[in-house]
Amino acid sequence: MTSDYARLLKQDFGDLKAASESWQRVSEEMETAFDRHRTKVTGPLHADWEGDDAEAALTFLEDIEMRLHVARTEAMTIAKTLGTTHFWMEQSQTDLRNAVRSAESEGFVVDDSGAVGEASCEADESPDEAKSKLDRMKRFQDEIDTAVKDARKASADGHKALSELRGDLMDRSNKHMAAESAADAQQAMKDIGVQGPQIPDNPKDAAAWWKALDDDTRREYTTLYPERIGKTNGLPSDVRDDANRLRLDQELNFVEGSDQAVPGIPEDRHNLQVLKDELDKRDGATGSKRLYLLDFDEFEDGKAVIAMGNPDTADNVGVQVPGTGTTMDSTGGQLNRLGKLQRSAEEAEPSESTSMVYWLGYDAPEVPVAEAPNLAVAGTGRADDAAPALRDFTHGLRASREGDTPAHMTVLGHSYGATVVGDADAGGKGLGADDISVVGSPGMTVDRASDLHVGADHFYSGVAGDDPIRQAQGLTLGPDPNTQVFGGTRFSTDTHGHSGYWDDNSKSLANQGRIIAGDKPDKAMYAPIQM
């Protein structure tokens, strides 16, 4: 029987390398098939097809998409496992061959079992020479034995990792297939000693790190570590969208059918389902209307960061921060506002493209009611907590920009979202924005527009005459930003109430569009200082 030593010494690992590359191509094909199916099949059907038959058919089609996800993840896991096993087996072979060559160059022989021996025995060698020879023989034997041991471990680790995969794509009774596949992939990576991507914390550094990776490694990280890739500011928006949609389906698959007695499960599932439903409705959109899921969090009220149009390539980018009472249930309405702002900016500058981003990356204060007073809406605590995350996000958009020409970036805030914007731009290195525009702001956490990094010349505010927020301006969140003493430019509004700033064919909407496009809005009279 051929020994492990003899097999390792002569083994050709070309087939192992080819198999790894083939499985990676399978994963890539599954990724492409999923994207095509989502955008060309289920996306348009979600938008136009209704009724019992539609619901049944879409459930079946979405099951196909889930299985494409599973095949993508497991194929990439197989590819990485085979590739890693190939690397360590080849490294062990190199170590073995080096040890054998070194032993033979010093006059020793290595038999077919890997045992090191003397080629001949010299009768006149001194005790010291004999001891030295024995020491060298032991050293070479240890090197040979270690190389064979390392190869055996690499093989065993690879076998264990592959055994984690269930390969049950045809088992329609398994309701947690995507979640289990993701967990199996992580366990397989641990089995073969892969730690995953080492991503820098700074968005600019993260962008440079990503650009330095080869395409195969990028696909591997996106498929096997979707949460880490999807949450990293500075990475390309299309990459984050791909990773986050994969993660969304995996996490939704995990909570579906889970024990409803487990605390938090109903809310988590609800938030995930709401987000998926809103994305599904728009999956057939293309060009500037295509959505990019840049981040999400299903816990408590939920968080979501969604771009309409690719912010990495658009001429103008607007980041809209919503205010009090915004939860995951608000996603549909907020996306409608995003579409209106985008259209308004494109009407202001028809030759330029605009991407709008909905940034619910913080825990917005709840609407206070008599039965449950909420002091969060009157303090800066939520804004203080949100500010670093918003700064990290906007600087990430700067870092992920394609080409040498930066986008014109406007950060917009409504209600308490304006307070978040003010807090974020006043602190740290600011938001890196060209302009800030707020509506219905209760205060910006600063005394003057000049206290913002963006400066008074690039700060714009608007407030409706009958907006109830005016009763709270100047109280606890900073002075009224619509007064001359605060500074900046107050633009004209012709809408009513606290939520009318996006009414179609209104000056309120048109002026926000002009600001997003880098133009000047129509000015309004300054509000009187409330005493």
Short mmCIF file of C-alpha atoms in Angstrom, two decimals:
data_model
loop_
_atom_site.label_atom_id
_atom_site.label_comp_id
_atom_site.label_asym_id
_atom_site.label_seq_id
_atom_site.Cartn_x
_atom_site.Cartn_y
_atom_site.Cartn_z
CA MET A 1 0.00 0.00 0.00
CA THR A 2 1.38 3.38 -0.99
CA SER A 3 2.25 5.49 2.04
CA ASP A 4 0.90 9.02 2.65
CA TYR A 5 4.49 10.18 2.32
CA ALA A 6 4.88 8.70 -1.17
CA ARG A 7 1.50 10.02 -2.32
CA LEU A 8 2.18 13.54 -1.05
CA LEU A 9 5.64 13.59 -2.61
CA LYS A 10 4.29 12.91 -6.12
CA GLN A 11 0.71 14.19 -5.95
CA ASP A 12 -0.53 16.49 -8.74
CA PHE A 13 -3.01 18.96 -7.22
CA GLY A 14 -4.12 20.39 -10.55
CA ASP A 15 -7.51 18.65 -10.34
CA LEU A 16 -8.15 20.10 -6.89
CA LYS A 17 -7.40 23.61 -8.13
CA ALA A 18 -9.59 23.12 -11.21
CA ALA A 19 -12.46 21.86 -9.05
CA SER A 20 -12.24 24.92 -6.81
CA GLU A 21 -12.35 27.24 -9.82
CA SER A 22 -15.30 25.34 -11.31
CA TRP A 23 -17.34 25.60 -8.12
CA GLN A 24 -16.60 29.31 -7.95
CA ARG A 25 -17.99 29.68 -11.47
CA VAL A 26 -21.12 27.81 -10.36
CA SER A 27 -21.55 30.31 -7.52
CA GLU A 28 -21.14 33.22 -9.92
CA GLU A 29 -23.72 31.72 -12.28
CA MET A 30 -26.19 31.34 -9.41
CA GLU A 31 -25.63 34.99 -8.46
CA THR A 32 -26.28 36.08 -12.04
CA ALA A 33 -29.36 33.86 -12.30
CA PHE A 34 -30.78 35.31 -9.09
CA ASP A 35 -30.29 38.91 -10.23
CA ARG A 36 -31.86 38.18 -13.61
CA HIS A 37 -34.80 36.34 -12.05
CA ARG A 38 -35.39 39.11 -9.49
CA THR A 39 -35.23 42.02 -11.92
CA LYS A 40 -36.74 40.40 -15.03
CA VAL A 41 -39.30 37.97 -13.59
CA THR A 42 -40.52 38.53 -10.03
CA GLY A 43 -39.85 42.30 -10.03
CA PRO A 44 -42.24 43.15 -12.87
CA LEU A 45 -44.77 40.60 -11.61
CA HIS A 46 -44.79 42.14 -8.12
CA ALA A 47 -45.62 45.48 -9.69
CA ASP A 48 -48.39 44.34 -12.06
CA TRP A 49 -49.84 41.02 -10.90
CA GLU A 50 -52.45 40.70 -8.16
CA GLY A 51 -54.90 38.12 -6.86
CA ASP A 52 -54.80 34.61 -5.42
CA ASP A 53 -53.12 33.11 -8.47
CA ALA A 54 -50.47 35.82 -8.40
CA GLU A 55 -49.78 35.23 -4.71
CA ALA A 56 -49.40 31.49 -5.22
CA ALA A 57 -47.18 31.89 -8.26
CA LEU A 58 -44.98 34.51 -6.64
CA THR A 59 -44.53 32.31 -3.58
CA PHE A 60 -43.26 29.55 -5.86
CA LEU A 61 -41.00 31.93 -7.81
CA GLU A 62 -39.55 33.41 -4.63
CA ASP A 63 -38.82 29.87 -3.43
CA ILE A 64 -36.76 29.42 -6.60
CA GLU A 65 -34.83 32.60 -5.76
CA MET A 66 -34.17 31.33 -2.26
CA ARG A 67 -32.74 28.10 -3.66
CA LEU A 68 -30.54 30.08 -6.04
CA HIS A 69 -29.22 31.88 -2.95
CA VAL A 70 -28.51 28.55 -1.27
CA ALA A 71 -26.75 27.17 -4.33
CA ARG A 72 -24.68 30.34 -4.60
CA THR A 73 -23.60 30.17 -0.95
CA GLU A 74 -22.88 26.46 -0.88
CA ALA A 75 -21.02 26.47 -4.20
CA MET A 76 -18.81 29.30 -2.94
CA THR A 77 -18.26 27.42 0.31
CA ILE A 78 -17.16 24.34 -1.64
CA ALA A 79 -14.89 26.48 -3.82
CA LYS A 80 -13.26 28.14 -0.82
CA THR A 81 -12.87 24.82 1.01
CA LEU A 82 -11.26 23.12 -1.97
CA GLY A 83 -9.09 26.15 -2.66
CA THR A 84 -7.90 26.36 0.95
CA THR A 85 -7.29 22.61 1.10
CA HIS A 86 -5.33 22.86 -2.15
CA PHE A 87 -3.21 25.68 -0.75
CA TRP A 88 -2.27 23.83 2.44
CA MET A 89 -1.74 20.48 0.70
CA GLU A 90 0.56 22.11 -1.84
CA GLN A 91 2.38 23.96 0.94
CA SER A 92 2.87 20.67 2.78
CA GLN A 93 4.16 19.07 -0.41
CA THR A 94 6.66 21.92 -0.89
CA ASP A 95 7.84 21.55 2.71
CA LEU A 96 8.18 17.80 2.20
CA ARG A 97 10.15 18.05 -1.02
CA ASN A 98 12.47 20.66 0.50
CA ALA A 99 13.12 18.41 3.50
CA VAL A 100 13.87 15.40 1.28
CA ARG A 101 16.22 17.40 -0.96
CA SER A 102 18.06 18.77 2.05
CA ALA A 103 18.43 15.31 3.57
CA GLU A 104 19.71 13.81 0.33
CA SER A 105 22.14 16.69 -0.23
CA GLU A 106 23.78 15.78 3.07
CA GLY A 107 24.16 12.14 2.12
CA PHE A 108 21.07 10.67 3.78
CA VAL A 109 18.47 8.49 2.06
CA VAL A 110 14.67 8.61 2.45
CA ASP A 111 12.80 5.36 1.79
CA ASP A 112 9.30 4.96 0.37
CA SER A 113 7.75 5.23 3.82
CA GLY A 114 9.46 8.56 4.52
CA ALA A 115 12.04 7.21 6.96
CA VAL A 116 15.44 8.97 6.94
CA GLY A 117 18.52 6.73 7.06
CA GLU A 118 22.24 6.74 6.41
CA ALA A 119 23.49 6.05 2.90
CA SER A 120 26.59 4.44 4.40
CA CYS A 121 28.24 4.07 7.77
CA GLU A 122 31.71 5.54 8.16
CA ALA A 123 33.74 3.45 10.62
CA ASP A 124 36.26 6.16 11.45
CA GLU A 125 33.81 8.92 12.39
CA SER A 126 34.25 10.43 15.82
CA PRO A 127 31.60 10.33 18.55
CA ASP A 128 30.90 14.03 17.95
CA GLU A 129 30.46 13.45 14.21
CA ALA A 130 28.13 10.53 14.89
CA LYS A 131 26.06 12.64 17.29
CA SER A 132 25.89 15.48 14.77
CA LYS A 133 24.71 13.07 12.08
CA LEU A 134 22.01 11.67 14.35
CA ASP A 135 20.84 15.18 15.21
CA ARG A 136 20.59 16.10 11.53
CA MET A 137 18.78 12.85 10.73
CA LYS A 138 16.26 13.61 13.49
CA ARG A 139 15.78 17.16 12.21
CA PHE A 140 15.09 15.95 8.68
CA GLN A 141 12.78 13.21 9.97
CA ASP A 142 10.84 15.77 12.02
CA GLU A 143 10.48 18.04 8.96
CA ILE A 144 9.23 15.13 6.82
CA ASP A 145 6.83 13.89 9.51
CA THR A 146 5.49 17.43 10.09
CA ALA A 147 4.85 17.97 6.37
CA VAL A 148 2.90 14.69 6.13
CA LYS A 149 1.01 15.52 9.34
CA ASP A 150 0.09 18.98 7.99
CA ALA A 151 -1.18 17.43 4.77
CA ARG A 152 -3.33 14.97 6.69
CA LYS A 153 -4.77 17.81 8.79
CA ALA A 154 -5.55 19.87 5.66
CA SER A 155 -7.33 16.90 4.14
CA ALA A 156 -9.27 16.16 7.33
CA ASP A 157 -10.25 19.81 7.80
CA GLY A 158 -11.44 20.01 4.20
CA HIS A 159 -13.48 16.82 4.60
CA LYS A 160 -15.07 18.13 7.79
CA ALA A 161 -15.92 21.48 6.17
CA LEU A 162 -17.55 19.84 3.15
CA SER A 163 -19.50 17.55 5.46
CA GLU A 164 -21.20 20.63 6.96
CA LEU A 165 -23.08 21.24 3.70
CA ARG A 166 -26.46 19.55 3.52
CA GLY A 167 -26.94 19.55 -0.24
CA ASP A 168 -30.75 19.29 0.14
CA LEU A 169 -31.91 21.79 -2.45
CA MET A 170 -34.77 19.50 -3.46
CA ASP A 171 -36.10 19.14 0.09
CA ARG A 172 -39.15 21.40 0.00
CA SER A 173 -39.99 20.59 3.62
CA ASN A 174 -36.96 22.54 4.85
CA LYS A 175 -38.27 26.03 5.59
CA HIS A 176 -34.95 27.32 6.90
CA MET A 177 -32.72 26.28 4.04
CA ALA A 178 -31.16 29.69 3.32
CA ALA A 179 -30.47 30.40 6.99
CA GLU A 180 -29.00 26.95 7.52
CA SER A 181 -26.85 27.32 4.42
CA ALA A 182 -25.42 30.60 5.73
CA ALA A 183 -24.69 29.04 9.14
CA ASP A 184 -23.15 25.96 7.52
CA ALA A 185 -20.89 28.16 5.41
CA GLN A 186 -19.62 30.00 8.49
CA GLN A 187 -18.95 26.72 10.29
CA ALA A 188 -17.14 25.35 7.25
CA MET A 189 -14.87 28.39 7.20
CA LYS A 190 -14.04 27.81 10.87
CA ASP A 191 -13.30 24.17 10.12
CA ILE A 192 -10.63 25.12 7.59
CA GLY A 193 -9.27 27.97 9.72
CA VAL A 194 -10.47 30.87 7.55
CA GLN A 195 -11.05 34.03 9.61
CA GLY A 196 -12.74 36.09 6.94
CA PRO A 197 -12.06 39.60 5.65
CA GLN A 198 -9.99 42.01 7.72
CA ILE A 199 -11.85 45.23 6.89
CA PRO A 200 -10.46 48.62 7.97
CA ASP A 201 -12.80 50.74 10.12
CA ASN A 202 -12.29 54.00 8.25
CA PRO A 203 -14.50 54.29 5.09
CA LYS A 204 -11.64 55.68 3.00
CA ASP A 205 -9.35 52.84 4.05
CA ALA A 206 -12.13 50.32 3.48
CA ALA A 207 -12.59 51.64 -0.06
CA ALA A 208 -8.87 51.28 -0.77
CA TRP A 209 -8.85 47.78 0.75
CA TRP A 210 -11.71 46.69 -1.52
CA LYS A 211 -10.12 48.12 -4.65
CA ALA A 212 -6.93 46.16 -3.92
CA LEU A 213 -8.77 42.81 -3.89
CA ASP A 214 -9.08 40.63 -6.98
CA ASP A 215 -12.53 39.86 -8.38
CA ASP A 216 -12.59 36.29 -7.07
CA THR A 217 -11.89 37.41 -3.51
CA ARG A 218 -14.56 40.12 -3.73
CA ARG A 219 -17.17 37.58 -4.79
CA GLU A 220 -16.05 35.21 -2.06
CA TYR A 221 -16.35 37.84 0.68
CA THR A 222 -19.72 39.11 -0.59
CA THR A 223 -21.18 35.60 -0.68
CA LEU A 224 -19.73 34.17 2.52
CA TYR A 225 -19.74 37.31 4.70
CA PRO A 226 -22.74 39.34 3.46
CA GLU A 227 -23.43 41.10 6.75
CA ARG A 228 -19.90 42.45 7.11
CA ILE A 229 -19.67 43.52 3.47
CA GLY A 230 -23.18 44.99 3.41
CA LYS A 231 -22.56 47.17 6.46
CA THR A 232 -19.17 48.55 5.45
CA ASN A 233 -19.25 52.21 4.49
CA GLY A 234 -16.89 53.02 1.64
CA LEU A 235 -17.60 49.88 -0.39
CA PRO A 236 -19.38 50.18 -3.77
CA SER A 237 -23.16 50.59 -3.49
CA ASP A 238 -23.92 47.76 -5.91
CA VAL A 239 -21.73 45.41 -3.84
CA ARG A 240 -23.44 46.41 -0.59
CA ASP A 241 -26.84 45.98 -2.23
CA ASP A 242 -25.95 42.47 -3.37
CA ALA A 243 -24.65 41.49 0.07
CA ASN A 244 -27.57 43.03 1.95
CA ARG A 245 -30.23 41.41 -0.23
CA LEU A 246 -28.55 38.06 0.35
CA ARG A 247 -28.46 38.73 4.10
CA LEU A 248 -32.07 39.94 4.12
CA ASP A 249 -33.31 36.71 2.56
CA GLN A 250 -31.18 34.62 4.91
CA GLU A 251 -32.39 36.43 8.03
CA LEU A 252 -36.02 36.41 6.91
CA ASN A 253 -35.69 32.69 6.20
CA PHE A 254 -34.34 32.23 9.72
CA VAL A 255 -37.27 33.91 11.51
CA GLU A 256 -40.01 32.43 9.30
CA GLY A 257 -41.82 29.78 11.25
CA SER A 258 -39.75 30.45 14.36
CA ASP A 259 -41.34 30.00 17.77
CA GLN A 260 -43.55 33.04 18.21
CA ALA A 261 -43.11 32.70 21.97
CA VAL A 262 -39.50 33.80 21.64
CA PRO A 263 -39.29 37.48 22.64
CA GLY A 264 -38.62 39.77 19.69
CA ILE A 265 -39.32 37.24 16.94
CA PRO A 266 -42.69 38.71 15.83
CA GLU A 267 -41.26 42.24 15.56
CA ASP A 268 -38.09 41.08 13.84
CA ARG A 269 -40.00 39.09 11.26
CA HIS A 270 -42.41 41.96 10.66
CA ASN A 271 -39.62 44.45 9.99
CA LEU A 272 -37.79 42.09 7.67
CA GLN A 273 -40.98 41.28 5.77
CA VAL A 274 -41.94 44.95 5.41
CA LEU A 275 -38.52 45.79 4.03
CA LYS A 276 -38.56 42.86 1.61
CA ASP A 277 -42.07 43.67 0.42
CA GLU A 278 -41.17 47.29 -0.31
CA LEU A 279 -38.05 46.23 -2.20
CA ASP A 280 -39.97 43.56 -4.10
CA LYS A 281 -42.49 46.11 -5.37
CA ARG A 282 -39.67 48.00 -7.06
CA ASP A 283 -37.43 45.15 -8.21
CA GLY A 284 -38.31 45.79 -11.84
CA ALA A 285 -37.09 49.40 -11.68
CA THR A 286 -34.04 50.32 -13.72
CA GLY A 287 -31.70 53.28 -14.13
CA SER A 288 -32.22 56.09 -11.65
CA LYS A 289 -35.22 54.32 -10.10
CA ARG A 290 -33.32 51.15 -9.19
CA LEU A 291 -33.02 50.64 -5.45
CA TYR A 292 -29.82 49.81 -3.60
CA LEU A 293 -30.14 48.34 -0.11
CA LEU A 294 -27.15 49.81 1.72
CA ASP A 295 -27.92 48.65 5.27
CA PHE A 296 -30.71 47.43 7.53
CA ASP A 297 -31.43 46.31 11.05
CA GLU A 298 -34.58 44.39 11.92
CA PHE A 299 -34.59 44.89 15.67
CA GLU A 300 -37.01 47.11 17.63
CA ASP A 301 -38.44 49.79 15.30
CA GLY A 302 -36.08 48.78 12.51
CA LYS A 303 -33.47 50.65 10.48
CA ALA A 304 -32.96 50.90 6.74
CA VAL A 305 -30.64 52.74 4.36
CA ILE A 306 -31.85 52.65 0.75
CA ALA A 307 -30.60 54.54 -2.30
CA MET A 308 -32.75 55.31 -5.34
CA GLY A 309 -30.24 55.42 -8.16
CA ASN A 310 -26.56 54.60 -7.73
CA PRO A 311 -24.93 57.25 -5.50
CA ASP A 312 -21.48 56.17 -6.70
CA THR A 313 -22.14 57.38 -10.25
CA ALA A 314 -24.82 60.11 -9.98
CA ASP A 315 -23.99 63.78 -10.54
CA ASN A 316 -26.03 64.81 -7.51
CA VAL A 317 -26.60 62.85 -4.32
CA GLY A 318 -29.14 63.69 -1.65
CA VAL A 319 -29.25 61.97 1.73
CA GLN A 320 -32.63 62.32 3.41
CA VAL A 321 -32.82 61.83 7.20
CA PRO A 322 -36.39 61.33 8.48
CA GLY A 323 -37.71 62.42 11.85
CA THR A 324 -39.96 61.56 14.73
CA GLY A 325 -42.11 58.48 14.44
CA THR A 326 -40.19 56.89 11.55
CA THR A 327 -40.04 53.10 11.71
CA MET A 328 -39.63 50.26 9.23
CA ASP A 329 -43.36 50.62 8.51
CA SER A 330 -42.57 54.08 7.11
CA THR A 331 -40.38 52.65 4.32
CA GLY A 332 -42.94 52.82 1.53
CA GLY A 333 -43.93 56.40 2.23
CA GLN A 334 -40.32 57.49 2.63
CA LEU A 335 -39.39 55.92 -0.70
CA ASN A 336 -42.24 57.85 -2.31
CA ARG A 337 -40.77 61.07 -0.90
CA LEU A 338 -37.38 60.03 -2.22
CA GLY A 339 -38.83 59.64 -5.70
CA LYS A 340 -40.39 63.09 -5.56
CA LEU A 341 -37.14 64.72 -4.43
CA GLN A 342 -35.24 62.93 -7.18
CA ARG A 343 -37.71 64.02 -9.83
CA SER A 344 -37.62 67.60 -8.55
CA ALA A 345 -33.81 67.70 -8.71
CA GLU A 346 -33.81 66.27 -12.23
CA GLU A 347 -36.36 68.88 -13.29
CA ALA A 348 -34.05 71.57 -11.91
CA GLU A 349 -31.07 70.16 -13.86
CA PRO A 350 -32.39 67.84 -16.62
CA SER A 351 -28.90 67.06 -17.95
CA GLU A 352 -27.68 65.72 -14.59
CA SER A 353 -28.45 62.45 -12.81
CA THR A 354 -29.58 62.35 -9.19
CA SER A 355 -29.45 59.62 -6.57
CA MET A 356 -31.47 59.99 -3.40
CA VAL A 357 -30.71 58.05 -0.23
CA TYR A 358 -33.19 57.33 2.55
CA TRP A 359 -31.13 57.16 5.76
CA LEU A 360 -32.99 55.66 8.70
CA GLY A 361 -29.75 54.62 10.33
CA TYR A 362 -30.81 55.66 13.80
CA ASP A 363 -33.53 55.10 16.37
CA ALA A 364 -35.95 57.94 15.62
CA PRO A 365 -37.91 59.27 18.60
CA GLU A 366 -41.38 57.89 19.01
CA VAL A 367 -44.36 60.20 18.60
CA PRO A 368 -45.31 61.37 22.10
CA VAL A 369 -48.84 60.66 23.24
CA ALA A 370 -50.65 61.50 26.42
CA GLU A 371 -50.60 57.90 27.62
CA ALA A 372 -46.86 57.54 26.91
CA PRO A 373 -44.92 60.81 27.16
CA ASN A 374 -41.66 60.67 25.22
CA LEU A 375 -38.83 62.94 26.32
CA ALA A 376 -36.48 61.68 23.60
CA VAL A 377 -38.09 64.00 21.06
CA ALA A 378 -37.21 66.99 23.26
CA GLY A 379 -33.55 66.08 23.87
CA THR A 380 -30.45 65.61 21.75
CA GLY A 381 -29.72 62.09 23.00
CA ARG A 382 -31.00 60.27 19.90
CA ALA A 383 -29.23 62.80 17.66
CA ASP A 384 -25.99 62.43 19.60
CA ASP A 385 -26.16 58.66 19.15
CA ALA A 386 -26.96 58.94 15.44
CA ALA A 387 -24.38 61.58 14.49
CA PRO A 388 -21.27 59.34 14.23
CA ALA A 389 -23.13 56.80 12.09
CA LEU A 390 -24.42 59.47 9.71
CA ARG A 391 -20.94 61.00 9.37
CA ASP A 392 -19.45 57.58 8.69
CA PHE A 393 -22.08 56.95 6.03
CA THR A 394 -21.66 60.22 4.12
CA HIS A 395 -17.89 59.94 4.16
CA GLY A 396 -18.35 56.39 2.92
CA LEU A 397 -20.29 57.74 -0.07
CA ARG A 398 -17.39 60.04 -0.84
CA ALA A 399 -14.97 57.10 -0.63
CA SER A 400 -17.04 54.77 -2.84
CA ARG A 401 -17.38 57.37 -5.59
CA GLU A 402 -16.51 56.17 -9.10
CA GLY A 403 -14.33 58.43 -11.21
CA ASP A 404 -12.44 61.57 -10.33
CA THR A 405 -15.37 64.02 -10.24
CA PRO A 406 -17.11 64.19 -6.85
CA ALA A 407 -20.88 64.31 -6.68
CA HIS A 408 -22.69 67.36 -5.38
CA MET A 409 -23.90 66.04 -2.03
CA THR A 410 -26.78 67.50 -0.07
CA VAL A 411 -27.84 66.15 3.31
CA LEU A 412 -31.49 66.83 4.07
CA GLY A 413 -33.38 66.52 7.33
CA HIS A 414 -37.01 66.64 8.30
CA SER A 415 -38.32 67.22 11.80
CA TYR A 416 -36.00 65.52 14.33
CA GLY A 417 -33.99 64.29 11.36
CA ALA A 418 -32.87 67.90 10.91
CA THR A 419 -31.60 67.83 14.47
CA VAL A 420 -29.62 64.69 13.65
CA VAL A 421 -28.15 66.39 10.57
CA GLY A 422 -27.13 69.45 12.59
CA ASP A 423 -25.58 67.37 15.35
CA ALA A 424 -23.67 65.25 12.83
CA ASP A 425 -22.30 68.15 10.79
CA ALA A 426 -21.30 70.17 13.85
CA GLY A 427 -19.28 67.35 15.33
CA GLY A 428 -16.16 65.47 14.27
CA LYS A 429 -15.09 66.35 10.73
CA GLY A 430 -18.64 67.12 9.69
CA LEU A 431 -20.65 65.35 7.00
CA GLY A 432 -18.45 66.28 4.05
CA ALA A 433 -21.56 67.69 2.38
CA ASP A 434 -21.75 70.54 -0.11
CA ASP A 435 -25.11 71.73 1.23
CA ILE A 436 -27.53 71.05 4.04
CA SER A 437 -31.28 71.53 3.64
CA VAL A 438 -33.83 71.06 6.41
CA VAL A 439 -37.60 71.40 6.67
CA GLY A 440 -39.74 71.51 9.78
CA SER A 441 -36.66 71.61 11.99
CA PRO A 442 -37.15 71.98 15.75
CA GLY A 443 -33.46 72.96 16.09
CA MET A 444 -30.01 72.06 14.80
CA THR A 445 -28.23 71.65 18.20
CA VAL A 446 -26.04 74.70 17.36
CA ASP A 447 -26.56 78.42 17.90
CA ARG A 448 -25.63 79.59 14.40
CA ALA A 449 -25.40 78.17 10.91
CA SER A 450 -21.74 79.19 10.99
CA ASP A 451 -21.22 76.57 13.72
CA LEU A 452 -21.82 73.88 11.10
CA HIS A 453 -18.93 72.55 9.05
CA VAL A 454 -20.90 73.29 5.88
CA GLY A 455 -21.04 77.00 6.79
CA ALA A 456 -23.87 79.51 6.66
CA ASP A 457 -23.59 80.02 2.88
CA HIS A 458 -24.53 76.39 2.29
CA PHE A 459 -27.26 75.97 4.89
CA TYR A 460 -30.91 76.12 3.78
CA SER A 461 -34.09 75.83 5.82
CA GLY A 462 -37.80 75.93 5.20
CA VAL A 463 -40.86 75.85 7.41
CA ALA A 464 -44.56 76.07 6.65
CA GLY A 465 -46.48 78.85 8.32
CA ASP A 466 -48.82 76.39 10.03
CA ASP A 467 -46.27 73.71 10.83
CA PRO A 468 -46.90 72.70 14.49
CA ILE A 469 -43.15 72.33 14.94
CA ARG A 470 -42.91 76.11 15.21
CA GLN A 471 -44.22 75.83 18.75
CA ALA A 472 -41.13 73.77 19.67
CA GLN A 473 -38.51 75.80 17.78
CA GLY A 474 -35.96 77.49 20.00
CA LEU A 475 -36.88 75.47 23.09
CA THR A 476 -34.55 72.49 23.74
CA LEU A 477 -32.86 71.56 20.44
CA GLY A 478 -31.31 74.88 19.54
CA PRO A 479 -32.53 78.24 18.18
CA ASP A 480 -35.05 78.43 15.35
CA PRO A 481 -32.99 77.85 12.19
CA ASN A 482 -35.38 79.95 10.09
CA THR A 483 -34.39 83.28 11.61
CA GLN A 484 -31.92 85.82 10.27
CA VAL A 485 -29.83 85.66 13.43
CA PHE A 486 -29.29 81.92 12.92
CA GLY A 487 -27.93 82.54 9.44
CA GLY A 488 -28.14 80.60 6.23
CA THR A 489 -30.92 80.91 3.66
CA ARG A 490 -34.59 80.42 4.34
CA PHE A 491 -36.33 79.16 1.20
CA SER A 492 -39.98 79.73 0.39
CA THR A 493 -42.62 77.11 1.13
CA ASP A 494 -46.24 77.00 0.05
CA THR A 495 -47.36 73.79 1.73
CA HIS A 496 -49.21 73.18 4.97
CA GLY A 497 -48.51 71.28 8.14
CA HIS A 498 -45.52 69.24 9.18
CA SER A 499 -45.58 66.70 6.36
CA GLY A 500 -46.58 68.65 3.27
CA TYR A 501 -43.09 69.60 2.09
CA TRP A 502 -43.19 66.93 -0.64
CA ASP A 503 -46.55 67.86 -2.15
CA ASP A 504 -46.52 67.62 -5.94
CA ASN A 505 -46.20 70.88 -7.90
CA SER A 506 -45.30 72.82 -4.75
CA LYS A 507 -42.63 75.46 -4.22
CA SER A 508 -41.57 73.53 -1.13
CA LEU A 509 -40.66 70.49 -3.24
CA ALA A 510 -39.20 72.50 -6.13
CA ASN A 511 -36.85 74.43 -3.84
CA GLN A 512 -35.54 71.27 -2.24
CA GLY A 513 -34.93 69.87 -5.73
CA ARG A 514 -32.96 72.98 -6.69
CA ILE A 515 -30.75 72.64 -3.62
CA ILE A 516 -30.10 68.95 -4.32
CA ALA A 517 -29.13 69.87 -7.90
CA GLY A 518 -26.69 72.52 -6.64
CA ASP A 519 -28.87 75.49 -7.59
CA LYS A 520 -30.20 78.31 -5.43
CA PRO A 521 -33.76 78.11 -4.10
CA ASP A 522 -36.30 80.92 -4.01
CA LYS A 523 -35.79 82.87 -0.82
CA ALA A 524 -38.44 83.55 1.78
CA MET A 525 -38.76 86.15 4.51
CA TYR A 526 -36.98 85.22 7.71
CA ALA A 527 -39.17 84.03 10.52
CA PRO A 528 -39.39 86.36 13.50
CA ILE A 529 -37.36 85.42 16.54
CA GLN A 530 -39.65 83.79 19.07
CA MET A 531 -39.29 85.21 22.54
#
